[in-house]
C-alpha cells in the first residue's frame, strides 16, 4: 500500500494528474493519515493556511416537488402533511434577517413546485435583489433550471439570462447526486441526466456565472461511481474553469425509500474529502459541509484537504428532514473558533471566494531542528523526553503526530485490531442493597444477551456519585461490605466476565469512610475477585496530583489488580488559546514512568476535562501524543462515550449514531488509539461499533477476560451491513 502512497506523492510532486485508477486505489486503501497528509499538502500549496467561510442564509422556498427522488426526505406532494411554500414576502423577510446578521449570500434551492411558473421564480430573485442589492443570490440547481425551462418552453440559456438579469449571481451545486446511470436511474430516475446537469453548468459558465458542484455519497454507490462522478466534473472544469468549489454531501439516512438508515462513517467522509482534493487538481476549493458532516468531522476535514466550512447557513431544511444532526446554524464566532483551533486562519469570503477582509497570513516557518530531532527519535523508537513531546504538541502537524503514533501502534501485538469492552455498568450509588444490585445486573445481562447475542465482557461497578436526577444512596454510604459482596457474587454469576471497579475518588472516599488504608482496600477488592480498576467517566481527576494518581495505581498493582488510567486535556477558556498540553503530557509521562516500575497499567484513556473547550483536531492530537509519550503502556484508549463533541444529538429516536462521537471514534484508531473504551451496552450497540471499527480498516475485537467473541451470525450481519437484521432481533 505504501507503494501507492509513494506513487501518488511522486505524481503530485511532478505536477502529474492522478488517474481514475489512482483515485480508486486510494479509496480502497486504508492509509488514511497518509492520504490526508498528501491532501493537506496540496491544499496548503493552493490556499496556504486560509480556511474560508461565509455568512449566509439558506432559504428553501418550498418542499413541494413534482419529482420523487428515492433518497429525498424533504419533498412533499401538494396537500401532504408537512408541505410548505413561502410567499415572496416571507422570503424577503428571511433574507432581511440574514442581512441584519451580516450575510453576504442567500442560497435558494427547493422542490419543483408543480404550479409555480417561471415568472414566480424570477419575481423571487428580483424581490430579494431589489431589497438587498449587495447580497449575492446563489440559487436554483440544474434540476430546478431544467424544470423551469421546460415549463416556460425556453432554453436553459434563455432562462439563465433572464434570471441573471434580475439578480441571480451563481448556481449552487445541488442535484448532481451520482452521475453514473447505474445509480442515477435507481435513486432519481426522473431527474435530469448527468449530461443535462453538466450542460446546464457549462452554459452558466459560458454566461460568465460561476457555480458549485456536489456529490451525494454514502448510499448505494460504490467507489468506482464516485470516481466516475469526479472525473466528469474534472473534465468540465478543464473546459470552463467555472466551478468554485466541490462539495461532497454525505448521505443523511432518514425517511428515504431506499431502506438505508446508516450515516456515513467519519472515516469515509475524511477519505472522500482528501481524495477529492487530490484528484480534482483543477479545483481550488473543497468544502467540508458541516451541516451534513457534523462539526466534528467538518473540522477534521480541514486536515484532509478541505479549505472551506461553508457558512452560518441558518434554517437548512434538506438534511435536517433527512436526519441531519448538526443543527441549523453556526455562529460566525464558532466557525472561527473551529478554524483557529485547527491552527489555521479564518477568512470570511463572499460567494466568489473574495475575502471580505484581507486576512493576515503567517510567515511560513521551517520546522525547528529540535522538532526534527524529536521526530527522528520517534522514527528510531527512542524514548521521548517531556520537552520532545511538548515540541510535537506545539509545532508538529496533526498528520506528523498521527503518522508517528500509528507507527507505535503498528508495532503492538494487537496491530490491525480495534478493541472495545462491551460493559454492563452498575452505579453503586444508584442501588439500595446487594440484592437490588444483583437483580439489576441479572436483568441487564439477560437483556443484552437477547438483544445482541453477546455477553458483556466487563461488569463495572462505578463508585462515582449518582448523576441520575433522583440519586439514591452515595457509594460510601452503601459501604465496602456491600461492594465486596457484589463483586464476589458477580464472579460467581458471570464467570467469563471481568469484574472492574471504577472511580479514583470513590475509592478514597470508601477508604476514608471505612478508616482503612488504600493498600488494605486494594487487597480486599482483589480477594473479592475484582480484576481491574479504572477511572469513573463521571468524575474528573484533574484536581489530583500526578503523585496521588500514580500512588493509587501502584497500590492497586501491588494487590495484583491491573489498572486503566485517565488523562484529561483541559482548555478552560473558549477561544484560540492552546489547551494545557504541558499538564496533559506530564500526566502521560508520570503514568509511563509508573508502568516502567510495575508493568500493570493496561491502558490510558484520553478525554477532555468537563467543561473544556476541546475541539476534535485537538483531541486527535491528544490521542497521538498520549501514544507517543507512553510507549510501554499497551494501549491508548479513545473512549467513545467520553470523546469531546461539539454538537449534541437531539433525541433522534432511531438514529444509527446515537452520539456524534461514534462517527469519529474509529478514526482515532488511525491516530494511535487501539481501543474505544468501555461501551455500556444499555446505551450503545456493540454491533454498530464493530461495524465502525471494521469500516476504518481494523478487525474488531473484544477486550478483557471474556473470551466469548461475537457469534458468527453477528459477524456476518456486520459484514453484510445488516445493522438492523430482523432475524437477529438487533
Ligand atoms: O441536491 C438531498 C442533497 C442537495 C439528501 O452549492 C441530500 O454551495 C444528503 O446542493 N442527504 C442540496 N444530501 C444541497 C446542496 C448544497 C448544499 C450546501 C452548499 C451548496 C453550494 C449546495 O442536497 C440536493 C441533494 O443532492 N440531498 N437529500 C440527504 N438525505
Ligand atoms: Fe424534488 Fe429535489 Fe427532493 Fe428530488 S431531491 S424529490 S428534485 S426536492
PDB file of N, CA and C in Angstrom, residues 368-437:
ATOM      1  N   UNK A 368      11.600  23.554  13.390  1.00  0.00           N
ATOM      2  CA  UNK A 368      12.864  23.784  14.104  1.00  0.00           C
ATOM      3  C   UNK A 368      13.687  22.494  14.091  1.00  0.00           C
ATOM      4  N   UNK A 369      14.998  22.671  14.274  1.00  0.00           N
ATOM      5  CA  UNK A 369      15.852  21.474  14.242  1.00  0.00           C
ATOM      6  C   UNK A 369      15.518  20.573  15.437  1.00  0.00           C
ATOM      7  N   UNK A 370      15.068  21.199  16.552  1.00  0.00           N
ATOM      8  CA  UNK A 370      14.672  20.377  17.701  1.00  0.00           C
ATOM      9  C   UNK A 370      13.474  19.496  17.379  1.00  0.00           C
ATOM     10  N   UNK A 371      12.536  20.087  16.613  1.00  0.00           N
ATOM     11  CA  UNK A 371      11.361  19.296  16.242  1.00  0.00           C
ATOM     12  C   UNK A 371      11.791  18.131  15.346  1.00  0.00           C
ATOM     13  N   UNK A 372      12.686  18.447  14.415  1.00  0.00           N
ATOM     14  CA  UNK A 372      13.149  17.365  13.513  1.00  0.00           C
ATOM     15  C   UNK A 372      13.821  16.251  14.318  1.00  0.00           C
ATOM     16  N   UNK A 373      14.572  16.682  15.332  1.00  0.00           N
ATOM     17  CA  UNK A 373      15.234  15.677  16.182  1.00  0.00           C
ATOM     18  C   UNK A 373      14.210  14.803  16.902  1.00  0.00           C
ATOM     19  N   UNK A 374      13.177  15.474  17.423  1.00  0.00           N
ATOM     20  CA  UNK A 374      12.143  14.718  18.155  1.00  0.00           C
ATOM     21  C   UNK A 374      11.478  13.717  17.217  1.00  0.00           C
ATOM     22  N   UNK A 375      11.218  14.155  15.990  1.00  0.00           N
ATOM     23  CA  UNK A 375      10.576  13.257  15.016  1.00  0.00           C
ATOM     24  C   UNK A 375      11.506  12.090  14.695  1.00  0.00           C
ATOM     25  N   UNK A 376      12.789  12.413  14.524  1.00  0.00           N
ATOM     26  CA  UNK A 376      13.756  11.335  14.247  1.00  0.00           C
ATOM     27  C   UNK A 376      13.797  10.323  15.378  1.00  0.00           C
ATOM     28  N   UNK A 377      13.760  10.846  16.609  1.00  0.00           N
ATOM     29  CA  UNK A 377      13.775   9.939  17.765  1.00  0.00           C
ATOM     30  C   UNK A 377      12.605   8.967  17.684  1.00  0.00           C
ATOM     31  N   UNK A 378      11.427   9.535  17.373  1.00  0.00           N
ATOM     32  CA  UNK A 378      10.230   8.673  17.257  1.00  0.00           C
ATOM     33  C   UNK A 378      10.470   7.623  16.193  1.00  0.00           C
ATOM     34  N   UNK A 379      10.954   8.072  15.044  1.00  0.00           N
ATOM     35  CA  UNK A 379      11.141   7.134  13.933  1.00  0.00           C
ATOM     36  C   UNK A 379      12.098   6.010  14.306  1.00  0.00           C
ATOM     37  N   UNK A 380      13.081   6.323  15.175  1.00  0.00           N
ATOM     38  CA  UNK A 380      14.033   5.278  15.585  1.00  0.00           C
ATOM     39  C   UNK A 380      13.605   4.561  16.863  1.00  0.00           C
ATOM     40  N   UNK A 381      12.380   4.860  17.336  1.00  0.00           N
ATOM     41  CA  UNK A 381      11.860   4.158  18.505  1.00  0.00           C
ATOM     42  C   UNK A 381      12.529   4.554  19.811  1.00  0.00           C
ATOM     43  N   UNK A 382      13.182   5.725  19.834  1.00  0.00           N
ATOM     44  CA  UNK A 382      13.809   6.155  21.091  1.00  0.00           C
ATOM     45  C   UNK A 382      12.755   6.782  22.005  1.00  0.00           C
ATOM     46  N   UNK A 383      13.063   6.772  23.304  1.00  0.00           N
ATOM     47  CA  UNK A 383      12.125   7.340  24.266  1.00  0.00           C
ATOM     48  C   UNK A 383      12.132   8.873  24.156  1.00  0.00           C
ATOM     49  N   UNK A 384      10.952   9.470  24.166  1.00  0.00           N
ATOM     50  CA  UNK A 384      10.873  10.926  24.037  1.00  0.00           C
ATOM     51  C   UNK A 384      10.904  11.582  25.407  1.00  0.00           C
ATOM     52  N   UNK A 385      11.576  12.719  25.479  1.00  0.00           N
ATOM     53  CA  UNK A 385      11.549  13.478  26.734  1.00  0.00           C
ATOM     54  C   UNK A 385      10.267  14.307  26.748  1.00  0.00           C
ATOM     55  N   UNK A 386       9.995  14.866  27.903  1.00  0.00           N
ATOM     56  CA  UNK A 386       8.807  15.715  28.004  1.00  0.00           C
ATOM     57  C   UNK A 386       8.950  16.940  27.088  1.00  0.00           C
ATOM     58  N   UNK A 387      10.196  17.389  26.902  1.00  0.00           N
ATOM     59  CA  UNK A 387      10.435  18.541  26.001  1.00  0.00           C
ATOM     60  C   UNK A 387      10.131  18.149  24.544  1.00  0.00           C
ATOM     61  N   UNK A 388      10.528  16.929  24.187  1.00  0.00           N
ATOM     62  CA  UNK A 388      10.225  16.459  22.827  1.00  0.00           C
ATOM     63  C   UNK A 388       8.713  16.445  22.606  1.00  0.00           C
ATOM     64  N   UNK A 389       8.003  15.917  23.596  1.00  0.00           N
ATOM     65  CA  UNK A 389       6.551  15.808  23.458  1.00  0.00           C
ATOM     66  C   UNK A 389       5.914  17.193  23.338  1.00  0.00           C
ATOM     67  N   UNK A 390       6.438  18.115  24.133  1.00  0.00           N
ATOM     68  CA  UNK A 390       5.902  19.474  24.085  1.00  0.00           C
ATOM     69  C   UNK A 390       6.133  20.089  22.693  1.00  0.00           C
ATOM     70  N   UNK A 391       7.285  19.821  22.121  1.00  0.00           N
ATOM     71  CA  UNK A 391       7.565  20.322  20.764  1.00  0.00           C
ATOM     72  C   UNK A 391       6.581  19.737  19.748  1.00  0.00           C
ATOM     73  N   UNK A 392       6.344  18.453  19.900  1.00  0.00           N
ATOM     74  CA  UNK A 392       5.389  17.817  18.982  1.00  0.00           C
ATOM     75  C   UNK A 392       3.993  18.408  19.178  1.00  0.00           C
ATOM     76  N   UNK A 393       3.652  18.695  20.427  1.00  0.00           N
ATOM     77  CA  UNK A 393       2.344  19.302  20.703  1.00  0.00           C
ATOM     78  C   UNK A 393       2.258  20.681  20.059  1.00  0.00           C
ATOM     79  N   UNK A 394       3.331  21.456  20.191  1.00  0.00           N
ATOM     80  CA  UNK A 394       3.278  22.852  19.754  1.00  0.00           C
ATOM     81  C   UNK A 394       3.486  23.018  18.254  1.00  0.00           C
ATOM     82  N   UNK A 395       4.347  22.194  17.682  1.00  0.00           N
ATOM     83  CA  UNK A 395       4.805  22.528  16.329  1.00  0.00           C
ATOM     84  C   UNK A 395       4.497  21.503  15.242  1.00  0.00           C
ATOM     85  N   UNK A 396       4.373  20.252  15.601  1.00  0.00           N
ATOM     86  CA  UNK A 396       4.215  19.250  14.531  1.00  0.00           C
ATOM     87  C   UNK A 396       2.809  19.311  13.960  1.00  0.00           C
ATOM     88  N   UNK A 397       2.680  18.926  12.715  1.00  0.00           N
ATOM     89  CA  UNK A 397       1.332  18.886  12.132  1.00  0.00           C
ATOM     90  C   UNK A 397       0.584  17.680  12.712  1.00  0.00           C
ATOM     91  N   UNK A 398      -0.725  17.745  12.619  1.00  0.00           N
ATOM     92  CA  UNK A 398      -1.523  16.624  13.136  1.00  0.00           C
ATOM     93  C   UNK A 398      -1.182  15.329  12.384  1.00  0.00           C
ATOM     94  N   UNK A 399      -0.897  15.459  11.083  1.00  0.00           N
ATOM     95  CA  UNK A 399      -0.546  14.246  10.323  1.00  0.00           C
ATOM     96  C   UNK A 399       0.759  13.657  10.805  1.00  0.00           C
ATOM     97  N   UNK A 400       1.700  14.554  11.148  1.00  0.00           N
ATOM     98  CA  UNK A 400       3.001  14.045  11.583  1.00  0.00           C
ATOM     99  C   UNK A 400       2.843  13.267  12.887  1.00  0.00           C
ATOM    100  N   UNK A 401       2.161  13.849  13.871  1.00  0.00           N
ATOM    101  CA  UNK A 401       1.997  13.110  15.134  1.00  0.00           C
ATOM    102  C   UNK A 401       1.140  11.862  14.918  1.00  0.00           C
ATOM    103  N   UNK A 402       0.166  11.976  14.031  1.00  0.00           N
ATOM    104  CA  UNK A 402      -0.679  10.803  13.731  1.00  0.00           C
ATOM    105  C   UNK A 402       0.147   9.688  13.118  1.00  0.00           C
ATOM    106  N   UNK A 403       0.993  10.049  12.166  1.00  0.00           N
ATOM    107  CA  UNK A 403       1.836   9.042  11.492  1.00  0.00           C
ATOM    108  C   UNK A 403       2.746   8.359  12.504  1.00  0.00           C
ATOM    109  N   UNK A 404       3.373   9.163  13.355  1.00  0.00           N
ATOM    110  CA  UNK A 404       4.310   8.593  14.331  1.00  0.00           C
ATOM    111  C   UNK A 404       3.567   7.693  15.318  1.00  0.00           C
ATOM    112  N   UNK A 405       2.411   8.170  15.769  1.00  0.00           N
ATOM    113  CA  UNK A 405       1.658   7.396  16.763  1.00  0.00           C
ATOM    114  C   UNK A 405       1.142   6.098  16.161  1.00  0.00           C
ATOM    115  N   UNK A 406       0.679   6.175  14.910  1.00  0.00           N
ATOM    116  CA  UNK A 406       0.168   4.958  14.269  1.00  0.00           C
ATOM    117  C   UNK A 406       1.300   3.945  14.121  1.00  0.00           C
ATOM    118  N   UNK A 407       2.511   4.439  13.909  1.00  0.00           N
ATOM    119  CA  UNK A 407       3.643   3.512  13.779  1.00  0.00           C
ATOM    120  C   UNK A 407       3.883   2.798  15.107  1.00  0.00           C
ATOM    121  N   UNK A 408       3.734   3.510  16.225  1.00  0.00           N
ATOM    122  CA  UNK A 408       3.881   2.858  17.532  1.00  0.00           C
ATOM    123  C   UNK A 408       2.821   1.773  17.674  1.00  0.00           C
ATOM    124  N   UNK A 409       1.578   2.104  17.284  1.00  0.00           N
ATOM    125  CA  UNK A 409       0.502   1.115  17.358  1.00  0.00           C
ATOM    126  C   UNK A 409       0.809  -0.077  16.472  1.00  0.00           C
ATOM    127  N   UNK A 410       1.375   0.205  15.315  1.00  0.00           N
ATOM    128  CA  UNK A 410       1.673  -0.854  14.363  1.00  0.00           C
ATOM    129  C   UNK A 410       2.667  -1.869  14.901  1.00  0.00           C
ATOM    130  N   UNK A 411       3.466  -1.442  15.909  1.00  0.00           N
ATOM    131  CA  UNK A 411       4.429  -2.384  16.477  1.00  0.00           C
ATOM    132  C   UNK A 411       3.797  -3.257  17.558  1.00  0.00           C
ATOM    133  N   UNK A 412       2.570  -2.896  17.964  1.00  0.00           N
ATOM    134  CA  UNK A 412       1.956  -3.623  19.088  1.00  0.00           C
ATOM    135  C   UNK A 412       1.509  -5.014  18.662  1.00  0.00           C
ATOM    136  N   UNK A 413       1.331  -5.867  19.657  1.00  0.00           N
ATOM    137  CA  UNK A 413       0.898  -7.238  19.391  1.00  0.00           C
ATOM    138  C   UNK A 413      -0.456  -7.235  18.691  1.00  0.00           C
ATOM    139  N   UNK A 414      -1.270  -6.246  19.052  1.00  0.00           N
ATOM    140  CA  UNK A 414      -2.638  -6.222  18.532  1.00  0.00           C
ATOM    141  C   UNK A 414      -2.750  -5.346  17.287  1.00  0.00           C
ATOM    142  N   UNK A 415      -1.637  -5.104  16.600  1.00  0.00           N
ATOM    143  CA  UNK A 415      -1.682  -4.236  15.422  1.00  0.00           C
ATOM    144  C   UNK A 415      -2.791  -4.687  14.481  1.00  0.00           C
ATOM    145  N   UNK A 416      -3.492  -3.713  13.942  1.00  0.00           N
ATOM    146  CA  UNK A 416      -4.551  -4.064  12.991  1.00  0.00           C
ATOM    147  C   UNK A 416      -5.874  -4.374  13.659  1.00  0.00           C
ATOM    148  N   UNK A 417      -5.873  -4.368  14.978  1.00  0.00           N
ATOM    149  CA  UNK A 417      -7.133  -4.630  15.678  1.00  0.00           C
ATOM    150  C   UNK A 417      -7.634  -3.360  16.344  1.00  0.00           C
ATOM    151  N   UNK A 418      -8.928  -3.258  16.450  1.00  0.00           N
ATOM    152  CA  UNK A 418      -9.519  -2.175  17.225  1.00  0.00           C
ATOM    153  C   UNK A 418     -10.418  -2.839  18.245  1.00  0.00           C
ATOM    154  N   UNK A 419     -10.112  -2.659  19.516  1.00  0.00           N
ATOM    155  CA  UNK A 419     -10.894  -3.374  20.520  1.00  0.00           C
ATOM    156  C   UNK A 419     -11.817  -2.427  21.273  1.00  0.00           C
ATOM    157  N   UNK A 420     -12.704  -2.997  22.015  1.00  0.00           N
ATOM    158  CA  UNK A 420     -13.520  -2.244  22.963  1.00  0.00           C
ATOM    159  C   UNK A 420     -14.053  -3.238  23.979  1.00  0.00           C
ATOM    160  N   UNK A 421     -14.618  -2.721  25.053  1.00  0.00           N
ATOM    161  CA  UNK A 421     -15.100  -3.607  26.102  1.00  0.00           C
ATOM    162  C   UNK A 421     -16.604  -3.424  26.277  1.00  0.00           C
ATOM    163  N   UNK A 422     -17.409  -4.327  25.707  1.00  0.00           N
ATOM    164  CA  UNK A 422     -18.852  -4.246  25.972  1.00  0.00           C
ATOM    165  C   UNK A 422     -19.067  -4.409  27.476  1.00  0.00           C
ATOM    166  N   UNK A 423     -19.726  -3.471  28.069  1.00  0.00           N
ATOM    167  CA  UNK A 423     -19.729  -3.403  29.525  1.00  0.00           C
ATOM    168  C   UNK A 423     -21.139  -3.277  30.084  1.00  0.00           C
ATOM    169  N   UNK A 424     -21.339  -3.900  31.218  1.00  0.00           N
ATOM    170  CA  UNK A 424     -22.547  -3.642  31.993  1.00  0.00           C
ATOM    171  C   UNK A 424     -22.110  -2.767  33.160  1.00  0.00           C
ATOM    172  N   UNK A 425     -22.683  -1.587  33.235  1.00  0.00           N
ATOM    173  CA  UNK A 425     -22.240  -0.648  34.269  1.00  0.00           C
ATOM    174  C   UNK A 425     -23.251  -0.642  35.408  1.00  0.00           C
ATOM    175  N   UNK A 426     -22.735  -0.754  36.611  1.00  0.00           N
ATOM    176  CA  UNK A 426     -23.600  -0.651  37.789  1.00  0.00           C
ATOM    177  C   UNK A 426     -23.112   0.531  38.611  1.00  0.00           C
ATOM    178  N   UNK A 427     -23.973   1.522  38.742  1.00  0.00           N
ATOM    179  CA  UNK A 427     -23.626   2.664  39.584  1.00  0.00           C
ATOM    180  C   UNK A 427     -23.973   2.283  41.027  1.00  0.00           C
ATOM    181  N   UNK A 428     -22.953   2.150  41.859  1.00  0.00           N
ATOM    182  CA  UNK A 428     -23.211   1.711  43.228  1.00  0.00           C
ATOM    183  C   UNK A 428     -24.156   2.674  43.948  1.00  0.00           C
ATOM    184  N   UNK A 429     -24.030   3.952  43.607  1.00  0.00           N
ATOM    185  CA  UNK A 429     -24.859   4.957  44.282  1.00  0.00           C
ATOM    186  C   UNK A 429     -26.321   4.882  43.858  1.00  0.00           C
ATOM    187  N   UNK A 430     -26.613   4.053  42.851  1.00  0.00           N
ATOM    188  CA  UNK A 430     -27.996   4.004  42.386  1.00  0.00           C
ATOM    189  C   UNK A 430     -28.695   2.703  42.760  1.00  0.00           C
ATOM    190  N   UNK A 431     -28.035   1.887  43.581  1.00  0.00           N
ATOM    191  CA  UNK A 431     -28.713   0.683  44.070  1.00  0.00           C
ATOM    192  C   UNK A 431     -28.831   0.775  45.586  1.00  0.00           C
ATOM    193  N   UNK A 432     -29.875   0.132  46.103  1.00  0.00           N
ATOM    194  CA  UNK A 432     -30.138   0.331  47.529  1.00  0.00           C
ATOM    195  C   UNK A 432     -29.617  -0.818  48.389  1.00  0.00           C
ATOM    196  N   UNK A 433     -29.314  -1.954  47.752  1.00  0.00           N
ATOM    197  CA  UNK A 433     -28.838  -3.092  48.539  1.00  0.00           C
ATOM    198  C   UNK A 433     -28.088  -4.051  47.622  1.00  0.00           C
ATOM    199  N   UNK A 434     -27.449  -5.033  48.208  1.00  0.00           N
ATOM    200  CA  UNK A 434     -26.734  -6.034  47.414  1.00  0.00           C
ATOM    201  C   UNK A 434     -27.731  -6.783  46.518  1.00  0.00           C
ATOM    202  N   UNK A 435     -28.875  -7.126  47.068  1.00  0.00           N
ATOM    203  CA  UNK A 435     -29.880  -7.871  46.285  1.00  0.00           C
ATOM    204  C   UNK A 435     -30.350  -7.037  45.087  1.00  0.00           C
ATOM    205  N   UNK A 436     -30.587  -5.755  45.366  1.00  0.00           N
ATOM    206  CA  UNK A 436     -31.019  -4.847  44.307  1.00  0.00           C
ATOM    207  C   UNK A 436     -29.957  -4.825  43.193  1.00  0.00           C
ATOM    208  N   UNK A 437     -28.685  -4.724  43.601  1.00  0.00           N
ATOM    209  CA  UNK A 437     -27.588  -4.671  42.623  1.00  0.00           C
ATOM    210  C   UNK A 437     -27.567  -5.937  41.780  1.00  0.00           C
TER     211      UNK A 437
END
